[in-house]
Each structure stands twice: as C-alpha cells, then as structure tokens.
PDB file of N, CA and C in Angstrom:
ATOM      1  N   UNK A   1      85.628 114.352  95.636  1.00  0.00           N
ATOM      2  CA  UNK A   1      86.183 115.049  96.766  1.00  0.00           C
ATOM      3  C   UNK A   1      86.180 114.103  97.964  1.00  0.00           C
ATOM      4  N   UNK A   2      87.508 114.056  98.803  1.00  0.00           N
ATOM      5  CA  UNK A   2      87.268 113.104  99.863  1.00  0.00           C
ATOM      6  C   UNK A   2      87.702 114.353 101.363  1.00  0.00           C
ATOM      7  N   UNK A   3      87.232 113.941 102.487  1.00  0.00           N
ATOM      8  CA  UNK A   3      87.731 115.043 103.360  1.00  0.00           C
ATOM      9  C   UNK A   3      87.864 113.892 104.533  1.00  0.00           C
ATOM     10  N   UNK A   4      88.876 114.609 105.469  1.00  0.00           N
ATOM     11  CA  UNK A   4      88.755 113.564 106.277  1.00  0.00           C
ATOM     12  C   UNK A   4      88.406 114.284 107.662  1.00  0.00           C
ATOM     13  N   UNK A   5      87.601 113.787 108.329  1.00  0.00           N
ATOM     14  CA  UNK A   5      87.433 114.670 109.684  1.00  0.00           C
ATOM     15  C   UNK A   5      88.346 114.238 110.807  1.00  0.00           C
ATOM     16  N   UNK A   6      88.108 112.839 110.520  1.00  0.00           N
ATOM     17  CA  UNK A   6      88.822 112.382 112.107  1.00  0.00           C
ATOM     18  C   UNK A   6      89.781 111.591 111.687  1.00  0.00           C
ATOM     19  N   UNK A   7      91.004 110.406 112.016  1.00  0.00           N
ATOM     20  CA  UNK A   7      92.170 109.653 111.152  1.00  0.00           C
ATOM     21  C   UNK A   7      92.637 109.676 112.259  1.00  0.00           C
ATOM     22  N   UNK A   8      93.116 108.236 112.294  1.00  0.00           N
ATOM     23  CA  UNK A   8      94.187 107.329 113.319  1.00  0.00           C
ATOM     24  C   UNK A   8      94.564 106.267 112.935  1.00  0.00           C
ATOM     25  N   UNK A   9      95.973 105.480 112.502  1.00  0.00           N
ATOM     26  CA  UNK A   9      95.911 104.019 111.897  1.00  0.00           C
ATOM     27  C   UNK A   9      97.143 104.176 112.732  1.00  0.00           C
ATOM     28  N   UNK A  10      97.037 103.197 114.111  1.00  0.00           N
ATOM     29  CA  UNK A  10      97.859 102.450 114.814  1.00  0.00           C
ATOM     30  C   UNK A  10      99.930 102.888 114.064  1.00  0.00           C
ATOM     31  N   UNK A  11      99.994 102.362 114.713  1.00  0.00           N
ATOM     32  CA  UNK A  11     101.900 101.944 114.305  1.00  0.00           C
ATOM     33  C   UNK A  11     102.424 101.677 115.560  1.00  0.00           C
ATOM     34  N   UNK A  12     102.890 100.581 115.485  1.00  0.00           N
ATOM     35  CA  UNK A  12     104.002 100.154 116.625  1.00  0.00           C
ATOM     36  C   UNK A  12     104.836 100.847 117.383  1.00  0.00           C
ATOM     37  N   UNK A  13     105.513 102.165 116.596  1.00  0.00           N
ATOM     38  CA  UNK A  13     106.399 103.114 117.149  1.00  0.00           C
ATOM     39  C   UNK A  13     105.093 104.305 116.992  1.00  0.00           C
ATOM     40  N   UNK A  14     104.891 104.950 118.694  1.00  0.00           N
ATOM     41  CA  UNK A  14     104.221 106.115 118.887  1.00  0.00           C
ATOM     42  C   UNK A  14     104.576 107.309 117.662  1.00  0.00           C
ATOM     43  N   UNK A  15     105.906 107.343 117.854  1.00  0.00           N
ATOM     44  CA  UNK A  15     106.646 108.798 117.406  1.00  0.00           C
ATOM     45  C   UNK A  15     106.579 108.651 115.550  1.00  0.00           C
ATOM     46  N   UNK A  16     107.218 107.965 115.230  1.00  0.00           N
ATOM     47  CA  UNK A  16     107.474 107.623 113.603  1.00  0.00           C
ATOM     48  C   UNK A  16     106.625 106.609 112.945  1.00  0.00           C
ATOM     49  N   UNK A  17     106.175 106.589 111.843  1.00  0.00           N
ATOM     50  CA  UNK A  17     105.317 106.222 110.856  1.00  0.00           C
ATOM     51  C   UNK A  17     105.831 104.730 110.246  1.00  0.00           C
ATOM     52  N   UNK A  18     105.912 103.506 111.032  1.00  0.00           N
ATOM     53  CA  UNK A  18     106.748 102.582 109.703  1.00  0.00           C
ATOM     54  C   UNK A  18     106.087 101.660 109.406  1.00  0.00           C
ATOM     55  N   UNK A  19     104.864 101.778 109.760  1.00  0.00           N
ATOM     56  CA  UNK A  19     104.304 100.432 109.151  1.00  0.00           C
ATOM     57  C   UNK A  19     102.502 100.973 109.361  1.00  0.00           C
ATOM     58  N   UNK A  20     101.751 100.514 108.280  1.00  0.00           N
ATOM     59  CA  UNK A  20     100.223 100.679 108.534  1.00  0.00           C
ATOM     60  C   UNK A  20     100.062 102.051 107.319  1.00  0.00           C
ATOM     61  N   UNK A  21     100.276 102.331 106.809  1.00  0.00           N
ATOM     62  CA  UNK A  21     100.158 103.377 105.475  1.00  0.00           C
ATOM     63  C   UNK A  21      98.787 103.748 105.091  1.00  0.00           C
ATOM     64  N   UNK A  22      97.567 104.133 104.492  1.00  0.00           N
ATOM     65  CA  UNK A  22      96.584 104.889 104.062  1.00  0.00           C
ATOM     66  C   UNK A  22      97.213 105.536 102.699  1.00  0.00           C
ATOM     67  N   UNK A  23      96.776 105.151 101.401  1.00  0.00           N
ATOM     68  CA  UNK A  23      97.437 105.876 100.076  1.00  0.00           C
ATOM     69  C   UNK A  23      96.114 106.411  99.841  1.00  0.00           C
ATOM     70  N   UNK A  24      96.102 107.158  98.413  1.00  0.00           N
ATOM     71  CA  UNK A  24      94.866 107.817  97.832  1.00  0.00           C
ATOM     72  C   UNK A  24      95.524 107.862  96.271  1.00  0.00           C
ATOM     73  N   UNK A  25      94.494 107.364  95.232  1.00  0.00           N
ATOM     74  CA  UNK A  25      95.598 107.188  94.127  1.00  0.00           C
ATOM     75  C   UNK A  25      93.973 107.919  93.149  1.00  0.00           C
ATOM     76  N   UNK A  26      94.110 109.056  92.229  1.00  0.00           N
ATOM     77  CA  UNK A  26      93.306 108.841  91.508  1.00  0.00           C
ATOM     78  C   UNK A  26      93.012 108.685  90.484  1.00  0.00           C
ATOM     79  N   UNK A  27      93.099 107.057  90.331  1.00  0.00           N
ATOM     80  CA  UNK A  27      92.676 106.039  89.237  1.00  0.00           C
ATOM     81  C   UNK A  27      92.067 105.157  89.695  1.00  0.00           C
ATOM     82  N   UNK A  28      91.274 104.355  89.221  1.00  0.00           N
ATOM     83  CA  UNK A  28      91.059 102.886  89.269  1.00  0.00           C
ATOM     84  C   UNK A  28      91.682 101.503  90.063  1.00  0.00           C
ATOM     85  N   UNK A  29      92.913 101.993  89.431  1.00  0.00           N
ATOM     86  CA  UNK A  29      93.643 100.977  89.889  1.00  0.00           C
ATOM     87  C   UNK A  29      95.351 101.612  91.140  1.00  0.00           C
ATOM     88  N   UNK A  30      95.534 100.734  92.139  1.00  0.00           N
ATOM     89  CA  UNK A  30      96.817 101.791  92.674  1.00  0.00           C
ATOM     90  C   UNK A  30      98.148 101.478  92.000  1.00  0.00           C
ATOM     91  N   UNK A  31      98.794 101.792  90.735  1.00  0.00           N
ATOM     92  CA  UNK A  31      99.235 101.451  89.824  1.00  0.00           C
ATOM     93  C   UNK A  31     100.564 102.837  89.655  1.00  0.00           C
ATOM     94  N   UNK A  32      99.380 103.578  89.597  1.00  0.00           N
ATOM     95  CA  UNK A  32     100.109 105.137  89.636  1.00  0.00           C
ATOM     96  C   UNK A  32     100.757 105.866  90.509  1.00  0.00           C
ATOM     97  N   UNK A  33     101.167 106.732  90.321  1.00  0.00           N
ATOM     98  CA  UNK A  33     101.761 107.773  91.764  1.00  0.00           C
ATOM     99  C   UNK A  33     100.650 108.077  92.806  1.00  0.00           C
ATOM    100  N   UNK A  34     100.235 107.871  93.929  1.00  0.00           N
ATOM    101  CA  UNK A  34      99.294 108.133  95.245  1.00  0.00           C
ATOM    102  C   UNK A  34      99.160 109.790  94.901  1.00  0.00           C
ATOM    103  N   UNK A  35      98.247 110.584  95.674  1.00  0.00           N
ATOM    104  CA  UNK A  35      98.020 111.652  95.323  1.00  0.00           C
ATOM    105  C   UNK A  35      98.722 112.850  96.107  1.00  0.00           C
ATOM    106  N   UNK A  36      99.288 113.520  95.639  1.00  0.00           N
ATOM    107  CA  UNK A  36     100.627 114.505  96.460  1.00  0.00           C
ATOM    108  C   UNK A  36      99.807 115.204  97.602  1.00  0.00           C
ATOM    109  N   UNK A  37      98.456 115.314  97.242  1.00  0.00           N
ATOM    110  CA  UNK A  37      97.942 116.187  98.465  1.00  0.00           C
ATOM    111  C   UNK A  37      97.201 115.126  99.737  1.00  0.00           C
ATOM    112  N   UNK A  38      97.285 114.008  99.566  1.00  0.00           N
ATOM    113  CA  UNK A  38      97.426 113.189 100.444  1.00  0.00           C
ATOM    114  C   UNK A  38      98.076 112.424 100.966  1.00  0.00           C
ATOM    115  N   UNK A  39      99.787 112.991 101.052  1.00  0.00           N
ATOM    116  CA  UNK A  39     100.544 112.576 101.818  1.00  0.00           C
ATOM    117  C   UNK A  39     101.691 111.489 100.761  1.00  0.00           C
ATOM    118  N   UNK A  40     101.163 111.461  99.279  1.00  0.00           N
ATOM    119  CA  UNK A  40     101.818 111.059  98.202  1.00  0.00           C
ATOM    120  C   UNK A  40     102.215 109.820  98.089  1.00  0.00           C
ATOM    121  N   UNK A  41     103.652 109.493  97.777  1.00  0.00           N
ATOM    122  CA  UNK A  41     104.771 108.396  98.277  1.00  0.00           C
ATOM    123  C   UNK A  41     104.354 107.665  99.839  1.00  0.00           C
ATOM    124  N   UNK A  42     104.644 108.705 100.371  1.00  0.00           N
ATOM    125  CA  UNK A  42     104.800 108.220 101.534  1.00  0.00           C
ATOM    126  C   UNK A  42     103.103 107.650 102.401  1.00  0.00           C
ATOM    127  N   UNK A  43     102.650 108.266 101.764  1.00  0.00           N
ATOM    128  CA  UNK A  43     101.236 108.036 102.371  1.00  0.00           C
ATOM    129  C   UNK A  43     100.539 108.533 104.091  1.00  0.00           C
ATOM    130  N   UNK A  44      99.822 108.175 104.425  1.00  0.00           N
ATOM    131  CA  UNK A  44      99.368 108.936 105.677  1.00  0.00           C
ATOM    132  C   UNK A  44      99.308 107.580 106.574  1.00  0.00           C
ATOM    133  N   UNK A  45      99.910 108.366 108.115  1.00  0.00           N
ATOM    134  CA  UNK A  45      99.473 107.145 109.223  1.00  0.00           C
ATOM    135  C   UNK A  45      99.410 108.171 110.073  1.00  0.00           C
ATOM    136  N   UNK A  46      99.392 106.985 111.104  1.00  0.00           N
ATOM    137  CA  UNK A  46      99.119 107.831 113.038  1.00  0.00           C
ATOM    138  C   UNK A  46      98.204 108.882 112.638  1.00  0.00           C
ATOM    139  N   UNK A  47      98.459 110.022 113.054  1.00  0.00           N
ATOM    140  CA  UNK A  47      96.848 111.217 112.845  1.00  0.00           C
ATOM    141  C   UNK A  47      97.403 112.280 112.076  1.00  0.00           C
ATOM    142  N   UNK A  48      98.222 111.873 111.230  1.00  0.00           N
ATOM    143  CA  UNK A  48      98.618 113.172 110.249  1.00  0.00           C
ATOM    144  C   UNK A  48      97.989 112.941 109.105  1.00  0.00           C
ATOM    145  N   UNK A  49      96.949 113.780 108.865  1.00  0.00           N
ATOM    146  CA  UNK A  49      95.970 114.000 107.754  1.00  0.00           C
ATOM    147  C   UNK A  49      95.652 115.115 107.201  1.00  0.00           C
ATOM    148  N   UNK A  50      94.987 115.390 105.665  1.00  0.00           N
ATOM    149  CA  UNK A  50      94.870 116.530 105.095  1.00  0.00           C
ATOM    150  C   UNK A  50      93.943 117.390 105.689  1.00  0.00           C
ATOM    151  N   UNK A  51      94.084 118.574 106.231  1.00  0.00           N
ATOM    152  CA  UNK A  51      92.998 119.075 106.672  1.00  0.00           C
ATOM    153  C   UNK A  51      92.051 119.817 105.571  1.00  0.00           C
ATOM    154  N   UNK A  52      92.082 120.099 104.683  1.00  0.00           N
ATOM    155  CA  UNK A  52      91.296 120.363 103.444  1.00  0.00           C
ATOM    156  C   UNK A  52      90.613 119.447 102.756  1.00  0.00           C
ATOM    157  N   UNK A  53      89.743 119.469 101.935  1.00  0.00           N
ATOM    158  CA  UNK A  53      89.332 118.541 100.687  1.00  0.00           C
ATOM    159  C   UNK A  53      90.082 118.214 100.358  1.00  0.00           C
ATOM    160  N   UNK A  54      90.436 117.204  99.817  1.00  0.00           N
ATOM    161  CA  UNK A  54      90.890 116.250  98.421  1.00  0.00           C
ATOM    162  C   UNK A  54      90.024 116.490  97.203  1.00  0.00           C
ATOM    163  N   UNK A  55      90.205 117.272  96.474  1.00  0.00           N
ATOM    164  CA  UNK A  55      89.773 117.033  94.975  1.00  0.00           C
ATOM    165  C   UNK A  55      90.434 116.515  93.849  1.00  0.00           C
ATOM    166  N   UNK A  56      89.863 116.101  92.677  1.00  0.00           N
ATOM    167  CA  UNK A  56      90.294 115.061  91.728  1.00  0.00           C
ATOM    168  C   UNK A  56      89.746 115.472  90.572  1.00  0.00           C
ATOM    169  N   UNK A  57      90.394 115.554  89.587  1.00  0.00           N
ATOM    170  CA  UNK A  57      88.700 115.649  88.310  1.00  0.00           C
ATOM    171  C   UNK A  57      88.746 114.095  87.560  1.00  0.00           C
ATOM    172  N   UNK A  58      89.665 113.366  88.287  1.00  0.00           N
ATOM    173  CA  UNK A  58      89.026 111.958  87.578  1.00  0.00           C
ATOM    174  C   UNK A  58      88.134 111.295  87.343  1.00  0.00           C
ATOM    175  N   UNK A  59      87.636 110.135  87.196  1.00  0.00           N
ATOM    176  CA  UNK A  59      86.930 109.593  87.582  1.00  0.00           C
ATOM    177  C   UNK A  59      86.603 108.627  88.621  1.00  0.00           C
ATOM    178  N   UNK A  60      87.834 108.339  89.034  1.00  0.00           N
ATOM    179  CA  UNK A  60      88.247 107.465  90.101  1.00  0.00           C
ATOM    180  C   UNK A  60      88.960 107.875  90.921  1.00  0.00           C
ATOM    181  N   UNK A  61      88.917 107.040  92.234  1.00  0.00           N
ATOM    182  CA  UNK A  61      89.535 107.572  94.179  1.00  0.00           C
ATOM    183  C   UNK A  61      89.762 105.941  94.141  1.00  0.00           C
ATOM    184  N   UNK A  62      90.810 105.473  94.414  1.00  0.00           N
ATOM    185  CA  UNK A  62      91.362 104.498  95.269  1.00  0.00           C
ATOM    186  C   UNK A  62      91.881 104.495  96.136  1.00  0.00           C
ATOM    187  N   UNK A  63      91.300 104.560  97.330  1.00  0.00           N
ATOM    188  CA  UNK A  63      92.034 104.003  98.692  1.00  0.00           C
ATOM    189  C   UNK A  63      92.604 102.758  98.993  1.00  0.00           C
ATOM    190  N   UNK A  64      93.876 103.057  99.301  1.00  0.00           N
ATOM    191  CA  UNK A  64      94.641 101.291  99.546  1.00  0.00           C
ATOM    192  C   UNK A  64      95.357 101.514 100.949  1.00  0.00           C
ATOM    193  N   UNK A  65      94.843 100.806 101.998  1.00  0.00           N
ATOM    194  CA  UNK A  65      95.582 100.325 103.055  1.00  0.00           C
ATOM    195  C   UNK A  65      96.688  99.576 103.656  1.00  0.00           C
ATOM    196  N   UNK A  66      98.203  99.383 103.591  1.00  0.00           N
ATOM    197  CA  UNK A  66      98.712  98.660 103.388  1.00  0.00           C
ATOM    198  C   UNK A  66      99.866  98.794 104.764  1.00  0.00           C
TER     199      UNK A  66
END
C-alpha cells in the first residue's frame, strides 16, 4: 500500500503537466503498464495526486521519476 499525503514535482509551465512525471508500476521492473490508480500512462506531476491508498497484491511497487 502506498498513500501519499503531501506531492509537488516542479514543471516549467504552472498550468499543464509536460515534463517531471512520478509513475507507480506494480512489478519489479517499470517494463509494464504504470498503475491506473496512480495516474497510469500519463503519470502524476505538479500536486495532482491519489487521495486514497494505493493497493497492489503484488509483490512489488516501483516508483520511477522521469
């Protein structure tokens, strides 16, 4: 389970999301599809974050910053 309380990752443009990403993939490796309830494809920036848990029954959480 991951939760997030607080989340901010910069971007050049205030308004729109184009650069600086936060994924959540759960596997091992970020290989696979990112996780739909964390913002998926597209991934999370600026302060739009899940306000719920993240649960998984994997065994693995990869966070990739990119």
């Amino acid at each position: 389970m991951i939760r997030f309380q607080s989340f901010y990752i910069p971007s050049q443009q205030h308004l729109l999301c184009d650069e600086n990403y936060l994924y959540l993939f759960d596997s091992n490796t970020p290989q696979y599809r990112a996780m739909a309830e964390a913002g998926g494809e597209r991934g999370l920036c600026q302060h739009h974050f899940p306000t719920q848990p993240i649960f998984t029954t994997k065994s693995f959480v990869t966070i990739v910053f990119r």
